[in-house]
PDB file of C-alpha atoms in Angstrom:
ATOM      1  CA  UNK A   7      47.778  49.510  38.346  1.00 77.00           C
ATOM      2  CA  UNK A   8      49.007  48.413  41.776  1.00 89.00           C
ATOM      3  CA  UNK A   9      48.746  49.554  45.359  1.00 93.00           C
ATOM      4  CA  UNK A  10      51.595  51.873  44.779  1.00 87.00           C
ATOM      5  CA  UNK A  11      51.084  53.747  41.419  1.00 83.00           C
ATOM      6  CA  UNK A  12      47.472  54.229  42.460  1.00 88.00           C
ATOM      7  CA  UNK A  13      48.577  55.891  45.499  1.00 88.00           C
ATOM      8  CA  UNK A  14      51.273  58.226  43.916  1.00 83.00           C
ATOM      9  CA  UNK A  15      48.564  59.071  41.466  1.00 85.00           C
ATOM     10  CA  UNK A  16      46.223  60.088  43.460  1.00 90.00           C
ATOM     11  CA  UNK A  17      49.211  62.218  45.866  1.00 87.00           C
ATOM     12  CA  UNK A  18      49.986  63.856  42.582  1.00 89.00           C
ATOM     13  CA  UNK A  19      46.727  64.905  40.991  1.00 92.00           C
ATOM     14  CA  UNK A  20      46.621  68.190  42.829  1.00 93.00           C
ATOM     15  CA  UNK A  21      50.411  69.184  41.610  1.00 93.00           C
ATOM     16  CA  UNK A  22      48.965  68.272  38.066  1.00 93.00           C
ATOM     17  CA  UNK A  23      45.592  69.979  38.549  1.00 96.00           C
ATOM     18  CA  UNK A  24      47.793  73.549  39.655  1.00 94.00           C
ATOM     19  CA  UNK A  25      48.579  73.563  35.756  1.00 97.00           C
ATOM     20  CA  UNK A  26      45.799  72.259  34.113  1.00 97.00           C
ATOM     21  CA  UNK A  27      43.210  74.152  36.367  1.00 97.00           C
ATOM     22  CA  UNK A  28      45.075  77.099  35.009  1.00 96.00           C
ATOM     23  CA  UNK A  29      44.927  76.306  31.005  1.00 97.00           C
ATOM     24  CA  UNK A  30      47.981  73.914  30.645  1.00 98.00           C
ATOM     25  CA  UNK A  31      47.340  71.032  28.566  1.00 98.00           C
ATOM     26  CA  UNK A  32      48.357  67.279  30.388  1.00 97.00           C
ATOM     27  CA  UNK A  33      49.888  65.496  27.582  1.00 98.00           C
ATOM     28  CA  UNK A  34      50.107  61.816  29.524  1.00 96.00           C
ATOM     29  CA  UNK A  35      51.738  59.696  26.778  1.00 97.00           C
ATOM     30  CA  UNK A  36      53.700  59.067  23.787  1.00 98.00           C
ATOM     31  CA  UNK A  37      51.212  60.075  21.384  1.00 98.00           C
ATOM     32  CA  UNK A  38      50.248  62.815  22.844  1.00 98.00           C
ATOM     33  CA  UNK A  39      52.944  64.444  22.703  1.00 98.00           C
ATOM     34  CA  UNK A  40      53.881  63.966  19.647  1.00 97.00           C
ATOM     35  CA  UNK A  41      50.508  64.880  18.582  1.00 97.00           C
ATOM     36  CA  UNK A  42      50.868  68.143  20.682  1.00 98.00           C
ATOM     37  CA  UNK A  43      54.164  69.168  19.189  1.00 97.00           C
ATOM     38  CA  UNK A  44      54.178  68.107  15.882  1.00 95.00           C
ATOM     39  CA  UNK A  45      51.214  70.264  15.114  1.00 94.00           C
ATOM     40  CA  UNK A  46      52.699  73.502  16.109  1.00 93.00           C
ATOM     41  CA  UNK A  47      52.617  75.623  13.570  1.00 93.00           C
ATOM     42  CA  UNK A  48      55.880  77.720  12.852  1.00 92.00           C
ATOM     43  CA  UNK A  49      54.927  80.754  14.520  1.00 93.00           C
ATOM     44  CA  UNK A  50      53.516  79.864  17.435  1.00 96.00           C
ATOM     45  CA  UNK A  51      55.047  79.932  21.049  1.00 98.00           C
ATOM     46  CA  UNK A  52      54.814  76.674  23.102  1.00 98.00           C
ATOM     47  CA  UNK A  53      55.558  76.935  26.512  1.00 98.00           C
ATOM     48  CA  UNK A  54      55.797  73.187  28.217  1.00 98.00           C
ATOM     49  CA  UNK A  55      56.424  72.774  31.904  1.00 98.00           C
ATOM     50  CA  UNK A  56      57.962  69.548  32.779  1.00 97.00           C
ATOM     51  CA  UNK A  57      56.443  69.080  36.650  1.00 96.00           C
ATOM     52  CA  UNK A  58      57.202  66.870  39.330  1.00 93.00           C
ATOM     53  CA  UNK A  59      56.659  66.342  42.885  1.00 89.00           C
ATOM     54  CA  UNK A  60      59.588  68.179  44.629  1.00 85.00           C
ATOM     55  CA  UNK A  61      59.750  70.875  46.632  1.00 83.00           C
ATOM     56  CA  UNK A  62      60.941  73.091  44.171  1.00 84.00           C
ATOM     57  CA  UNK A  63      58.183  72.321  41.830  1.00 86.00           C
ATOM     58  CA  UNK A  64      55.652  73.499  44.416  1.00 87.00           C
ATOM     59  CA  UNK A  65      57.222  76.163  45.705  1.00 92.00           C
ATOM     60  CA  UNK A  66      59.239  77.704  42.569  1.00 95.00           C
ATOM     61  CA  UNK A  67      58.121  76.081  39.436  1.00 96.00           C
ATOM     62  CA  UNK A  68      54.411  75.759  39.246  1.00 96.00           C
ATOM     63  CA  UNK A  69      53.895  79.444  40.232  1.00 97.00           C
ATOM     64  CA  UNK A  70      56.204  81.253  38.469  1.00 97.00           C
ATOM     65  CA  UNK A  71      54.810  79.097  35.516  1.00 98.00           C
ATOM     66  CA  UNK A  72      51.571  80.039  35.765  1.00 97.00           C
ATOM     67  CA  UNK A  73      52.216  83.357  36.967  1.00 97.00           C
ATOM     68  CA  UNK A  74      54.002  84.544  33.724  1.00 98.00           C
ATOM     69  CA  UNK A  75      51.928  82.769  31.978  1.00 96.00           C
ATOM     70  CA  UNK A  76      48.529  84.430  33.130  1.00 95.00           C
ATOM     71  CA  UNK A  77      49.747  87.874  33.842  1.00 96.00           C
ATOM     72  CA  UNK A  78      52.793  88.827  30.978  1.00 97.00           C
ATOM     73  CA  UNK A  79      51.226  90.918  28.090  1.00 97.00           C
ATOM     74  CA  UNK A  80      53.305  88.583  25.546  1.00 97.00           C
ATOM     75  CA  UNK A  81      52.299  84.972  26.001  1.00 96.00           C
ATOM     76  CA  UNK A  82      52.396  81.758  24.347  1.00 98.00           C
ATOM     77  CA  UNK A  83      49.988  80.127  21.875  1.00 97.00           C
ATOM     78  CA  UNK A  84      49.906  76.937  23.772  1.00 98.00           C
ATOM     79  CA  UNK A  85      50.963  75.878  27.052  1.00 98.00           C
ATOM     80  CA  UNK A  86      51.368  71.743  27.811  1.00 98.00           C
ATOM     81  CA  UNK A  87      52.875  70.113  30.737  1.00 98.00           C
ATOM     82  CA  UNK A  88      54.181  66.670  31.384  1.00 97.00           C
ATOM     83  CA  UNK A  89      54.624  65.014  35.073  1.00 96.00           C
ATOM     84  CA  UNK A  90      57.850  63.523  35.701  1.00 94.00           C
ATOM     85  CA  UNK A  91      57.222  60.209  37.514  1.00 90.00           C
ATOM     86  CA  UNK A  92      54.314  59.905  35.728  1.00 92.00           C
ATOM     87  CA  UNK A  93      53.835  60.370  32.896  1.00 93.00           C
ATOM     88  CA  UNK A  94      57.411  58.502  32.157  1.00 93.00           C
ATOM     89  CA  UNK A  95      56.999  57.985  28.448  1.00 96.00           C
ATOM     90  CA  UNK A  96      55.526  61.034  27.819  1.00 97.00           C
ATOM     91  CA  UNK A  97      57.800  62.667  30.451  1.00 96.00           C
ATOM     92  CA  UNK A  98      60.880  60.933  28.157  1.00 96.00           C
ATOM     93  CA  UNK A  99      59.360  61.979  24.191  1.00 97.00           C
ATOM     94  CA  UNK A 100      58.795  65.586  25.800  1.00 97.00           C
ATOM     95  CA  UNK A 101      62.374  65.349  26.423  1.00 96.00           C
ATOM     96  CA  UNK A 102      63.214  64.332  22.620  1.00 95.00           C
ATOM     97  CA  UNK A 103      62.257  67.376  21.646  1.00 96.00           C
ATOM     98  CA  UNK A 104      63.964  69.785  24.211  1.00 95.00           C
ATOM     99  CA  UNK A 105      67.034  67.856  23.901  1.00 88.00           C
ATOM    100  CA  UNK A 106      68.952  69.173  27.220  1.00 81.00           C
ATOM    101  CA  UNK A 107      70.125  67.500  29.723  1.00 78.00           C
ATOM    102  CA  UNK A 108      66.893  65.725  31.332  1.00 82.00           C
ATOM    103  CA  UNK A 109      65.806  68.201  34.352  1.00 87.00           C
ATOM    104  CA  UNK A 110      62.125  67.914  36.595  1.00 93.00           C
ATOM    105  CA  UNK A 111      61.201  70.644  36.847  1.00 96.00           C
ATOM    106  CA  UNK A 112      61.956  72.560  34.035  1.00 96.00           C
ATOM    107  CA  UNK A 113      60.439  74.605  31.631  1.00 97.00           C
ATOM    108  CA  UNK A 114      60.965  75.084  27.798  1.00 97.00           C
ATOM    109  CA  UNK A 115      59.857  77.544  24.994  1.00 98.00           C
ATOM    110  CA  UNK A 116      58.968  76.486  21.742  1.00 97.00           C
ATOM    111  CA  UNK A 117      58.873  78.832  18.195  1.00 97.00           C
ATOM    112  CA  UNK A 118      57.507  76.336  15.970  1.00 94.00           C
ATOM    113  CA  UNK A 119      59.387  73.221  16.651  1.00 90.00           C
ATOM    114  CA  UNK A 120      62.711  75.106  17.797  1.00 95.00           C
ATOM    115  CA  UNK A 121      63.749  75.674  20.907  1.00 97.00           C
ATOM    116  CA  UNK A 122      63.931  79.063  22.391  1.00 97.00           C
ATOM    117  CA  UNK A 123      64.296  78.765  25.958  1.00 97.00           C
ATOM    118  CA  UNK A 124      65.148  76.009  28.157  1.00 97.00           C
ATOM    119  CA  UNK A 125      64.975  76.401  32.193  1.00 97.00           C
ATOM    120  CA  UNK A 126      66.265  73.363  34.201  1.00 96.00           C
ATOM    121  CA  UNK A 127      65.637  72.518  37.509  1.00 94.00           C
ATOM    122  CA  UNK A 128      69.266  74.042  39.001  1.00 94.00           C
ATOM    123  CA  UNK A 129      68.021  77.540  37.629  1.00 96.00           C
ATOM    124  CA  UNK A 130      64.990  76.993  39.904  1.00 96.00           C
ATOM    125  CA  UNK A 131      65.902  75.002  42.771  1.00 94.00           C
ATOM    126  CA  UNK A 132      67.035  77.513  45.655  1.00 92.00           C
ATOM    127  CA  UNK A 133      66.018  80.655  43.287  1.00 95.00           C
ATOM    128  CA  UNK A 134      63.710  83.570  44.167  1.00 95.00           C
ATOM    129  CA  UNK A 135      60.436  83.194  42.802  1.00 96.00           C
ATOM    130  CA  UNK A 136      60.429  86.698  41.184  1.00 97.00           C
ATOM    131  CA  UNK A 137      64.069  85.746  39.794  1.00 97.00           C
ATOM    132  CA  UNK A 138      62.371  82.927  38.249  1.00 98.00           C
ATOM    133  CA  UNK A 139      59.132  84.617  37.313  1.00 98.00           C
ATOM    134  CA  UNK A 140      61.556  87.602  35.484  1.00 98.00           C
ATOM    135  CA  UNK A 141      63.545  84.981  33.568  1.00 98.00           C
ATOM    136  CA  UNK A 142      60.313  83.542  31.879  1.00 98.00           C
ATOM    137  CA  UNK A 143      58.978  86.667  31.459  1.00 98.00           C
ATOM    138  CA  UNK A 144      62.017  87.681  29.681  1.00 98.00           C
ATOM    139  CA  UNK A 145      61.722  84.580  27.277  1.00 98.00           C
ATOM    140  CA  UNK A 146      57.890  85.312  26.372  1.00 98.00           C
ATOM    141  CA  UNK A 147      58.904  88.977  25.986  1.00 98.00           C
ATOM    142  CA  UNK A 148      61.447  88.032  23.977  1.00 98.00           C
ATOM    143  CA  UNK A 149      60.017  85.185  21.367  1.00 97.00           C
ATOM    144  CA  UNK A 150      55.949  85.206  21.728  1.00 97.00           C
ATOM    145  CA  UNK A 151      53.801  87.401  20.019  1.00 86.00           C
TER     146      UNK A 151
END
């Protein structure tokens, strides 16, 4: 690893620790992603963040994400995130299986190994948090268990 990916590592471990501190799986690389999603059984909710380093990740994103996520009666069996920048080929696979246009950061739900709910980045960037908090909770209301 050079000079530079060390560094950019090390800048983004707290945005990744925000999620995984908080019950999020990292899935880091190919494999593990595949792993991760091709195990879900058919009725359980997957909720995957796709983080990055932007503003919008910190400010909107990552707190909404985990905000739903910890307080919302209905949640999701699993939760998994992948960093953007990264985590590329991970980042990239992840994106295989939400098949929309490629977005950091965005967040999708999972029944089984269908797509529910897909948030991209233009539905957070500029947002309220609480418009962004209700939107996922509307999703988990609507499709976990």
């Amino acid at each position: 690893m050079n000079a530079y990916e060390q560094y950019m590592k090390e800048l983004a471990q707290p945005m990744r620790t925000e999620l995984t501190g908080q019950g999020f799986e990292s899935l880091e690389t190919t494999d593990a992603v595949k792993d991760y999603m091709d195990n879900a059984k058919h009725d359980e909710t997957t909720f995957i963040v796709v983080n990055s380093v932007c503003g919008c990740a910190a400010g909107l994103a990552r707190p909404a994400a985990v905000t739903v996520a910890q307080q919302n009666e209905k949640k999701p069996s699993r939760t998994a995130t992948v960093f953007a920048g990264q985590d590329k080929e991970a980042t990239e696979t992840m994106r295989e299986y939400i098949a929309q246009v490629p977005s950091s950061p965005s967040m999708a739900l999972f029944k089984g190994s269908e797509l529910k709910y897909f948030m991209p980045r233009e539905h957070i960037e500029g947002r309220d948090i609480q418009e962004i908090c209700m939107d996922i909770k509307d999703a988990f209301d609507e499709y976990c268990d």
